[in-house]
XYZ file of N, CA, C and O in Angstrom:
596
model
N 9.863 15.938 38.539
C 10.213 16.780 37.393
C 10.608 15.876 36.324
O 10.276 15.495 35.307
N 11.540 14.646 36.884
C 11.949 13.405 35.819
C 10.498 12.676 35.428
O 10.588 12.208 34.316
N 9.477 12.447 36.461
C 8.427 11.560 35.937
C 7.642 12.400 34.638
O 7.180 11.883 33.961
N 7.484 13.670 34.904
C 6.842 14.547 33.982
C 7.644 14.510 32.611
O 7.120 14.294 31.338
N 8.960 14.555 32.645
C 9.848 14.414 31.625
C 9.777 12.982 30.712
O 9.535 12.776 29.313
N 9.640 12.023 31.639
C 9.395 10.815 31.185
C 8.211 10.435 30.396
O 8.157 9.827 29.601
N 7.116 10.814 31.141
C 5.597 10.816 30.629
C 5.780 11.582 29.244
O 5.184 10.982 28.438
N 6.231 12.700 29.167
C 6.542 13.548 27.824
C 7.188 12.731 26.775
O 6.507 12.679 25.681
N 8.220 11.983 27.208
C 8.963 11.314 26.052
C 8.152 9.973 25.713
O 8.110 9.663 24.540
N 7.566 9.203 26.735
C 6.749 8.334 26.299
C 5.684 8.530 25.264
O 5.047 7.826 24.330
N 4.774 10.004 25.723
C 3.769 10.326 24.670
C 4.330 10.769 23.394
O 3.815 10.275 22.332
N 5.746 11.204 23.552
C 6.127 11.527 21.988
C 6.576 10.319 21.356
O 5.956 10.026 20.116
N 6.785 9.106 22.026
C 7.353 7.804 21.264
C 6.016 7.280 20.888
O 5.867 6.742 19.471
N 5.037 7.034 21.445
C 3.769 6.447 21.148
C 2.918 7.182 20.011
O 2.375 6.760 19.127
N 3.220 8.690 19.962
C 2.576 9.590 18.840
C 3.077 9.284 17.672
O 2.614 9.026 16.433
N 4.350 9.214 17.639
C 5.315 8.768 16.558
C 4.829 7.377 16.065
O 4.571 7.222 14.957
N 4.942 6.440 17.040
C 4.573 5.027 16.399
C 3.325 5.087 15.850
O 2.875 4.265 14.917
N 2.022 5.710 16.306
C 0.852 5.337 15.872
C 0.726 6.100 14.609
O 0.119 5.533 13.595
N 1.448 7.251 14.450
C 1.371 7.878 13.326
C 2.120 7.133 12.131
O 1.297 6.825 11.110
N 3.142 6.353 12.392
C 3.814 5.357 11.340
C 2.793 4.008 11.104
O 3.195 3.388 10.177
N 1.846 3.930 11.671
C 0.952 2.647 11.851
C 0.052 2.739 10.669
O -0.273 2.063 10.189
N -0.252 3.969 10.500
C -1.188 4.237 9.276
C -2.607 3.426 9.450
O -2.691 2.487 8.776
N -3.511 3.835 10.609
C -4.632 3.232 10.733
C -5.691 3.803 10.180
O -5.562 5.031 9.488
N -6.843 2.931 10.116
C -7.985 3.545 9.450
C -8.556 4.675 9.983
O -8.222 4.976 10.988
N -8.751 5.928 9.178
C -9.118 7.137 9.720
C -8.021 8.144 9.424
O -8.207 9.318 9.745
N -6.479 7.792 9.629
C -5.457 8.475 9.268
C -5.754 9.192 8.039
O -6.111 8.608 7.100
N -5.212 10.421 7.913
C -5.098 11.205 6.991
C -3.660 11.181 6.439
O -2.577 11.234 7.080
N -3.488 11.035 4.962
C -2.010 10.820 4.322
C -2.179 12.069 2.990
O -3.032 11.985 2.544
N -0.898 12.168 2.813
C -0.885 12.888 1.623
C -1.036 11.980 0.455
O -0.794 10.813 0.395
N -1.672 12.613 -0.798
C -1.880 11.721 -1.719
C -0.893 11.711 -3.224
O -1.062 11.141 -4.102
N -0.021 12.908 -3.129
C 0.947 12.908 -4.097
C 2.053 12.040 -3.960
O 2.733 11.985 -3.025
N 2.361 11.016 -5.291
C 3.456 10.484 -5.319
C 4.893 10.986 -4.951
O 4.903 12.398 -5.501
N 5.585 10.634 -4.058
C 6.816 11.233 -3.721
C 6.837 11.812 -2.575
O 7.687 12.225 -1.779
N 5.381 12.070 -1.880
C 5.092 12.859 -0.590
C 5.796 12.007 0.354
O 5.765 10.578 0.640
N 6.548 12.611 1.444
C 6.989 11.718 2.583
C 6.310 11.822 4.050
O 5.937 13.143 4.254
N 5.924 10.908 4.964
C 5.334 11.184 5.908
C 6.092 10.092 7.036
O 5.861 9.003 6.784
N 6.634 10.553 8.020
C 7.343 9.912 8.951
C 8.265 8.629 8.586
O 8.180 7.522 8.904
N 8.870 9.179 7.117
C 9.985 8.477 6.631
C 9.174 7.488 5.437
O 9.979 6.849 4.898
N 7.758 7.393 5.338
C 7.330 6.591 4.423
C 6.939 7.697 3.371
O 6.594 8.696 3.412
N 7.303 6.924 2.022
C 6.971 7.637 0.816
C 5.733 7.059 0.118
O 5.582 5.958 0.155
N 5.099 8.027 -0.356
C 4.036 7.653 -1.008
C 4.125 7.331 -2.697
O 5.004 7.921 -3.349
N 4.341 5.947 -2.885
C 4.774 5.111 -3.822
C 3.860 5.321 -5.106
O 4.455 5.911 -6.227
N 2.399 5.046 -5.079
C 1.803 5.609 -5.979
C 0.271 5.459 -5.399
O 0.189 5.045 -4.431
N -0.571 6.071 -6.382
C -2.117 6.089 -5.889
C -2.732 5.637 -7.025
O -2.223 5.806 -8.232
N -4.020 5.358 -7.045
C -4.805 4.947 -8.318
C -6.190 4.260 -7.748
O -6.406 4.435 -6.631
N -6.790 3.835 -8.841
C -7.977 3.230 -8.865
C -7.945 1.869 -9.323
O -7.526 1.633 -10.496
N -8.498 0.820 -8.751
C -8.510 -0.566 -9.379
C -9.784 -0.432 -10.251
O -10.428 0.450 -10.506
N -9.814 -1.976 -10.695
C -10.932 -1.880 -11.705
C -12.344 -2.099 -11.345
O -13.166 -2.079 -11.982
N -12.563 -2.014 -9.890
C -13.892 -1.901 -9.222
C -14.183 -0.535 -8.946
O -14.893 -0.195 -7.761
N -13.222 0.488 -9.293
C -13.483 1.684 -9.008
C -13.073 2.098 -7.587
O -13.797 3.023 -6.886
N -12.111 1.386 -6.904
C -11.871 1.574 -5.724
C -10.630 2.504 -5.345
O -9.411 1.878 -6.295
N -10.379 3.299 -4.724
C -9.287 4.160 -4.652
C -8.155 3.605 -3.716
O -8.549 3.179 -2.671
N -7.162 3.613 -3.914
C -5.650 3.088 -3.182
C -4.423 4.070 -3.022
O -4.465 4.932 -4.021
N -3.610 3.853 -2.110
C -2.566 4.458 -1.959
C -1.553 3.320 -1.383
O -1.760 2.675 -0.760
N -0.293 3.538 -1.970
C 0.560 2.515 -1.594
C 1.839 3.330 -0.847
O 2.376 4.433 -1.605
N 2.144 2.993 0.248
C 3.274 3.686 1.145
C 4.458 2.835 1.204
O 4.130 1.696 1.331
N 5.777 3.384 0.977
C 6.815 2.361 1.018
C 7.808 2.896 1.961
O 8.141 4.103 1.666
N 8.530 2.017 2.558
C 9.819 2.554 3.652
C 10.864 1.119 3.389
O 10.561 0.241 3.822
N 11.669 1.357 2.561
C 12.595 0.521 2.339
C 11.893 -0.819 1.347
O 11.224 -0.945 0.598
N 11.863 -1.937 2.356
C 11.238 -3.268 1.617
C 9.829 -3.492 2.347
O 9.258 -4.403 2.064
N 9.580 -2.257 3.194
C 8.025 -2.440 3.900
C 7.066 -1.696 3.007
O 7.660 -0.686 2.680
N 5.656 -2.177 3.002
C 4.816 -1.228 2.474
C 3.722 -1.390 3.281
O 3.457 -2.260 4.150
N 2.771 -0.255 3.190
C 1.546 -0.123 3.769
C 0.673 0.118 2.499
O 0.670 1.098 1.656
N -0.230 -0.816 2.492
C -1.253 -0.838 1.152
C -2.645 -0.156 1.832
O -2.992 -0.844 2.915
N -3.116 0.515 1.218
C -4.462 1.072 1.906
C -5.429 1.407 0.852
O -5.334 1.993 -0.317
N -6.727 1.088 1.398
C -7.862 1.699 0.526
C -8.426 2.748 1.202
O -8.155 3.174 2.357
N -8.718 3.832 0.227
C -8.838 5.289 0.581
C -10.343 6.000 0.147
O -10.856 5.439 -0.633
N -10.492 6.920 1.089
C -11.463 7.779 0.680
C -10.794 8.901 0.158
O -10.196 9.718 0.837
N -10.814 9.088 -1.211
C -10.117 10.317 -1.815
C -10.138 11.839 -1.168
O -9.490 12.658 -1.646
N -11.427 11.938 -0.820
C -11.738 13.289 -0.371
C -11.634 14.360 -1.560
O -11.411 15.454 -1.244
N -11.762 13.865 -2.733
C -11.796 14.632 -4.031
C -11.502 13.778 -4.835
O -11.738 12.841 -5.077
N -10.864 14.604 -6.179
C -10.545 13.748 -7.288
C -9.273 13.471 -7.551
O -8.266 14.131 -7.846
N -8.871 12.182 -7.368
C -7.484 11.753 -7.483
C -6.857 11.658 -8.826
O -5.986 12.146 -9.215
N -7.733 11.442 -9.753
C -7.272 11.230 -11.353
C -7.095 12.800 -11.455
O -5.984 12.803 -12.576
N -7.666 13.815 -11.296
C -7.309 15.064 -11.707
C -6.233 15.846 -11.112
O -6.020 16.778 -10.992
N -5.969 15.089 -9.820
C -4.628 15.660 -9.067
C -5.183 16.882 -8.130
O -4.476 17.336 -7.606
N -6.203 16.764 -7.568
C -7.205 18.008 -6.873
C -6.986 17.571 -5.400
O -7.583 18.307 -4.749
N -6.580 16.227 -5.058
C -6.649 15.857 -3.676
C -5.188 16.101 -3.189
O -4.230 15.541 -3.596
N -5.242 16.726 -1.947
C -4.015 16.859 -1.097
C -3.843 15.967 -0.140
O -2.603 15.161 0.301
N -4.849 15.129 0.619
C -5.021 14.395 1.501
C -5.790 13.163 1.102
O -7.151 13.484 0.561
N -5.884 12.139 1.842
C -6.704 11.288 1.588
C -6.937 10.253 2.959
O -6.055 10.556 3.777
N -8.253 9.846 3.203
C -8.624 9.164 4.522
C -8.445 7.668 4.272
O -8.793 7.196 3.289
N -7.558 7.211 5.050
C -7.266 5.522 4.936
C -8.615 4.926 5.423
O -9.125 5.114 6.855
N -9.263 3.832 4.845
C -10.327 3.288 5.075
C -9.623 1.694 5.612
O -10.702 1.361 6.526
N -8.931 0.999 5.054
C -8.373 -0.128 5.486
C -7.087 -0.224 5.092
O -6.309 0.355 4.136
N -5.894 -0.658 6.087
C -4.705 -0.868 5.637
C -4.006 -2.145 6.041
O -4.693 -2.879 6.699
N -3.126 -2.536 4.921
C -2.641 -3.968 5.022
C -0.995 -3.601 5.150
O -0.594 -3.419 3.908
N -0.381 -4.077 5.963
C 1.072 -4.002 5.854
C 1.641 -5.250 5.306
O 1.188 -6.504 5.491
N 2.753 -5.075 4.520
C 3.593 -6.271 3.885
C 4.934 -5.913 3.632
O 5.233 -4.556 3.882
N 5.544 -7.022 3.212
C 7.058 -6.515 2.645
C 7.343 -7.390 1.577
O 6.750 -8.247 1.301
N 8.362 -6.612 0.953
C 8.996 -7.214 -0.343
C 9.928 -8.354 0.082
O 10.883 -8.292 0.758
N 9.614 -9.668 -0.269
C 10.584 -10.944 0.336
C 11.547 -10.892 -0.896
O 11.677 -10.363 -1.890
N 12.641 -11.749 -0.213
C 13.956 -11.884 -1.286
C 13.526 -12.379 -2.667
O 12.563 -13.667 -2.592
N 14.009 -11.852 -3.656
C 13.999 -12.347 -4.968
C 12.643 -11.615 -5.704
O 12.430 -11.750 -6.963
N 11.847 -11.062 -4.947
C 10.587 -10.490 -5.434
C 10.797 -8.958 -5.964
O 11.598 -8.205 -5.278
N 9.838 -8.575 -7.103
C 10.041 -7.137 -7.115
C 8.372 -6.426 -7.031
O 7.582 -7.424 -7.208
N 8.625 -5.294 -6.532
C 7.206 -4.499 -6.445
C 6.828 -4.272 -7.793
O 7.366 -3.760 -8.757
N 5.337 -4.571 -8.138
C 4.622 -4.312 -9.318
C 3.543 -3.431 -9.151
O 2.538 -3.897 -8.290
N 3.044 -2.243 -9.874
C 2.003 -1.412 -9.678
C 0.721 -2.120 -10.027
O 0.960 -3.086 -11.070
N -0.380 -2.038 -9.478
C -1.471 -3.108 -9.821
C -2.047 -3.395 -11.425
O -1.900 -4.422 -11.731
N -2.054 -2.384 -12.036
C -2.404 -2.570 -13.318
C -1.421 -3.388 -14.271
O -1.659 -3.983 -15.163
N -0.045 -3.530 -13.728
C 0.896 -4.045 -14.451
C 0.978 -5.537 -14.096
O 2.110 -6.214 -14.421
N 0.200 -6.197 -13.243
C 0.425 -7.313 -12.769
C -1.069 -7.766 -12.310
O -1.345 -8.104 -11.265
N -1.948 -8.201 -13.426
C -3.499 -8.539 -13.039
C -3.346 -10.077 -12.875
O -2.763 -11.114 -13.391
N -4.535 -10.568 -12.060
C -5.080 -11.944 -12.107
C -6.253 -11.950 -12.884
O -7.145 -11.930 -12.414
N -5.782 -12.414 -13.933
C -7.190 -12.622 -14.799
C -7.609 -11.276 -15.175
O -6.918 -10.346 -15.507
N -9.203 -10.909 -14.784
C -9.570 -9.754 -15.025
C -9.227 -8.926 -13.855
O -10.125 -7.869 -13.614
N -9.060 -9.575 -12.550
C -8.669 -8.928 -11.457
C -7.681 -8.077 -11.374
O -6.386 -8.605 -11.905
N -7.590 -6.764 -11.133
C -6.414 -5.826 -10.855
C -6.209 -5.609 -9.199
O -6.616 -5.023 -8.780
N -4.976 -6.093 -8.985
C -4.559 -5.712 -7.352
C -4.340 -4.435 -7.439
O -3.941 -3.444 -8.134
N -4.416 -4.019 -6.212
C -3.845 -2.610 -5.875
C -2.187 -2.581 -5.779
O -1.754 -1.476 -6.127
N -1.892 -3.630 -5.614
C -0.005 -3.618 -5.710
C 0.181 -5.305 -5.767
O -0.540 -5.987 -5.058
N 1.202 -5.558 -6.210
C 1.732 -7.113 -6.165
C 3.056 -7.226 -6.357
O 4.031 -6.145 -6.456
N 3.674 -8.493 -5.872
C 5.113 -8.882 -5.811
C 5.129 -9.930 -6.841
O 4.425 -10.837 -6.874
N 6.097 -9.908 -7.813
C 6.429 -10.842 -8.720
C 7.855 -11.320 -8.514
O 8.904 -10.722 -8.166
N 7.674 -12.935 -8.504
C 9.149 -13.334 -8.272
C 9.428 -14.287 -9.553
O 8.733 -15.470 -9.772
N 10.331 -13.870 -10.419
C 10.801 -14.528 -11.693
C 11.140 -15.727 -11.731
O 10.762 -16.769 -12.513
N 11.914 -16.141 -10.741
C 12.438 -17.411 -10.338
C 11.495 -18.589 -10.452
O 11.579 -19.751 -10.873
N 10.273 -18.142 -9.781
C 9.235 -19.166 -9.449
C 7.855 -18.911 -10.258
O 7.072 -19.910 -10.443
N 8.104 -17.759 -10.842
C 6.787 -17.451 -11.856
C 5.581 -17.150 -10.921
O 4.470 -17.242 -11.474
N 5.732 -16.783 -9.825
C 4.715 -16.591 -8.692
C 4.705 -15.082 -8.469
O 5.216 -14.358 -8.550
N 3.190 -14.869 -8.266
C 2.882 -13.370 -7.633
C 1.880 -13.732 -6.682
O 1.249 -14.405 -6.602
N 1.916 -12.540 -5.983
C 0.999 -12.293 -4.599
C 0.559 -10.827 -4.787
O 1.641 -10.009 -5.111
N -0.650 -10.604 -4.918
C -1.184 -9.393 -5.141
C -2.182 -9.124 -4.048
O -2.888 -9.973 -3.438
N -2.454 -7.899 -3.911
C -3.557 -7.374 -2.694
C -4.588 -6.631 -3.630
O -4.411 -5.791 -4.415
N -5.966 -7.031 -2.979
C -7.057 -6.495 -3.847
C -8.232 -6.101 -2.617
O -7.895 -6.674 -1.332
N -8.826 -5.288 -3.071
C -9.894 -4.701 -2.335
C -11.293 -5.439 -2.300
O -11.714 -5.502 -3.601
N -11.291 -6.238 -1.319
C -12.819 -7.054 -1.425
C -13.615 -6.934 0.062
O -13.024 -6.935 0.905
N -14.763 -6.451 -0.144
C -15.562 -6.731 1.012
C -15.303 -5.526 2.043
O -15.256 -5.938 3.117
N -14.948 -4.238 1.667
C -14.378 -3.403 2.485
C -13.165 -3.678 3.547
O -12.707 -3.284 4.330
N -12.098 -4.860 2.810
C -10.923 -5.120 3.191
C -9.927 -5.173 2.271
O -10.139 -5.392 1.170
N -8.730 -5.436 2.576
C -7.619 -5.760 1.604
C -7.227 -7.214 1.945
O -6.992 -7.714 2.797
N -7.171 -7.970 0.868
C -6.947 -9.315 0.910
C -5.830 -9.594 -0.104
O -5.777 -9.210 -1.285
N -5.039 -10.608 0.272
C -4.088 -11.223 -0.381
C -4.239 -12.406 -1.147
O -5.010 -13.270 -0.675
N -3.876 -12.538 -2.575
C -4.088 -13.587 -3.294
C -2.740 -14.251 -4.006
O -2.063 -13.152 -4.286
N -2.444 -15.383 -4.374
C -1.552 -15.663 -5.097
C -1.815 -16.517 -6.482
O -2.924 -17.304 -6.456
N -0.986 -16.275 -7.468
C -1.465 -16.976 -8.551
C 0.408 -17.100 -9.513
O 1.155 -16.433 -9.108
N 0.173 -17.915 -10.410
C 1.417 -18.276 -11.325
C 1.134 -17.269 -12.417
O -0.089 -17.251 -13.259
N 2.232 -16.803 -13.003
C 1.939 -15.969 -14.168
C 3.399 -15.914 -14.866
O 4.374 -16.380 -14.225
N 3.607 -15.337 -15.884
C 4.490 -15.168 -16.788
C 5.059 -13.607 -16.544
O 4.241 -12.717 -16.533
N 6.392 -13.547 -16.812
C 6.916 -12.120 -16.619
C 6.240 -11.082 -17.567
O 5.850 -9.924 -17.525
N 5.799 -11.451 -18.889
C 4.985 -10.823 -19.917
C 3.781 -10.200 -19.123
O 3.182 -8.990 -19.661
N 3.089 -10.745 -18.219
C 2.070 -10.191 -17.696
C 2.181 -9.793 -16.227
O 1.414 -9.481 -15.572
N 3.482 -9.549 -15.951
C 3.663 -9.125 -14.524
C 5.060 -8.149 -14.598
O 6.033 -8.603 -14.359
N 4.985 -6.984 -15.308
C 6.214 -6.250 -15.494
C 6.630 -5.558 -14.257
O 5.829 -5.128 -13.408
N 8.094 -5.597 -14.162
C 8.812 -4.790 -13.174
C 8.779 -3.587 -13.333
O 9.014 -2.798 -14.255
N 7.837 -2.829 -12.288
C 8.008 -1.346 -12.200
C 9.241 -0.543 -11.478
O 9.307 0.601 -11.300
N 9.867 -1.385 -10.802
C 10.918 -0.826 -10.083
C 10.641 -0.525 -8.571
O 11.662 -0.198 -7.773
N 9.451 -0.915 -8.000
C 9.091 -0.530 -6.817
C 9.724 -1.544 -5.540
O 10.054 -2.525 -5.781
């Protein structure tokens, strides 16, 4: 009896952990403000390469995901999205989170970026070749506005 209870507890813990990992193939809500396992949908959108994304946030931790919108995100008709690729990251001391369109790298628009005013540095996440990649660059506050994320 105790073994069955322990096995059930371990299964429950592993199910919760896997849900919080947001792996490719997972379905998540697409509406900003929606909450899943303590993670909040911070924003959703489309980059300048017509790739859709969702940003999930929990404290200073983020999960950035390239998504299949399963409908029309722009018109708000999508309730859930399927994750195609996921990149975990955290906001570091002195950084602010910035929505992709508000912190571009030249003509490239990240799905999300972090900006550190003290150093004028930005690091952003981009969808390239079916992956999410990080790039760093120098910029001025005028080109990387704080959105408060």
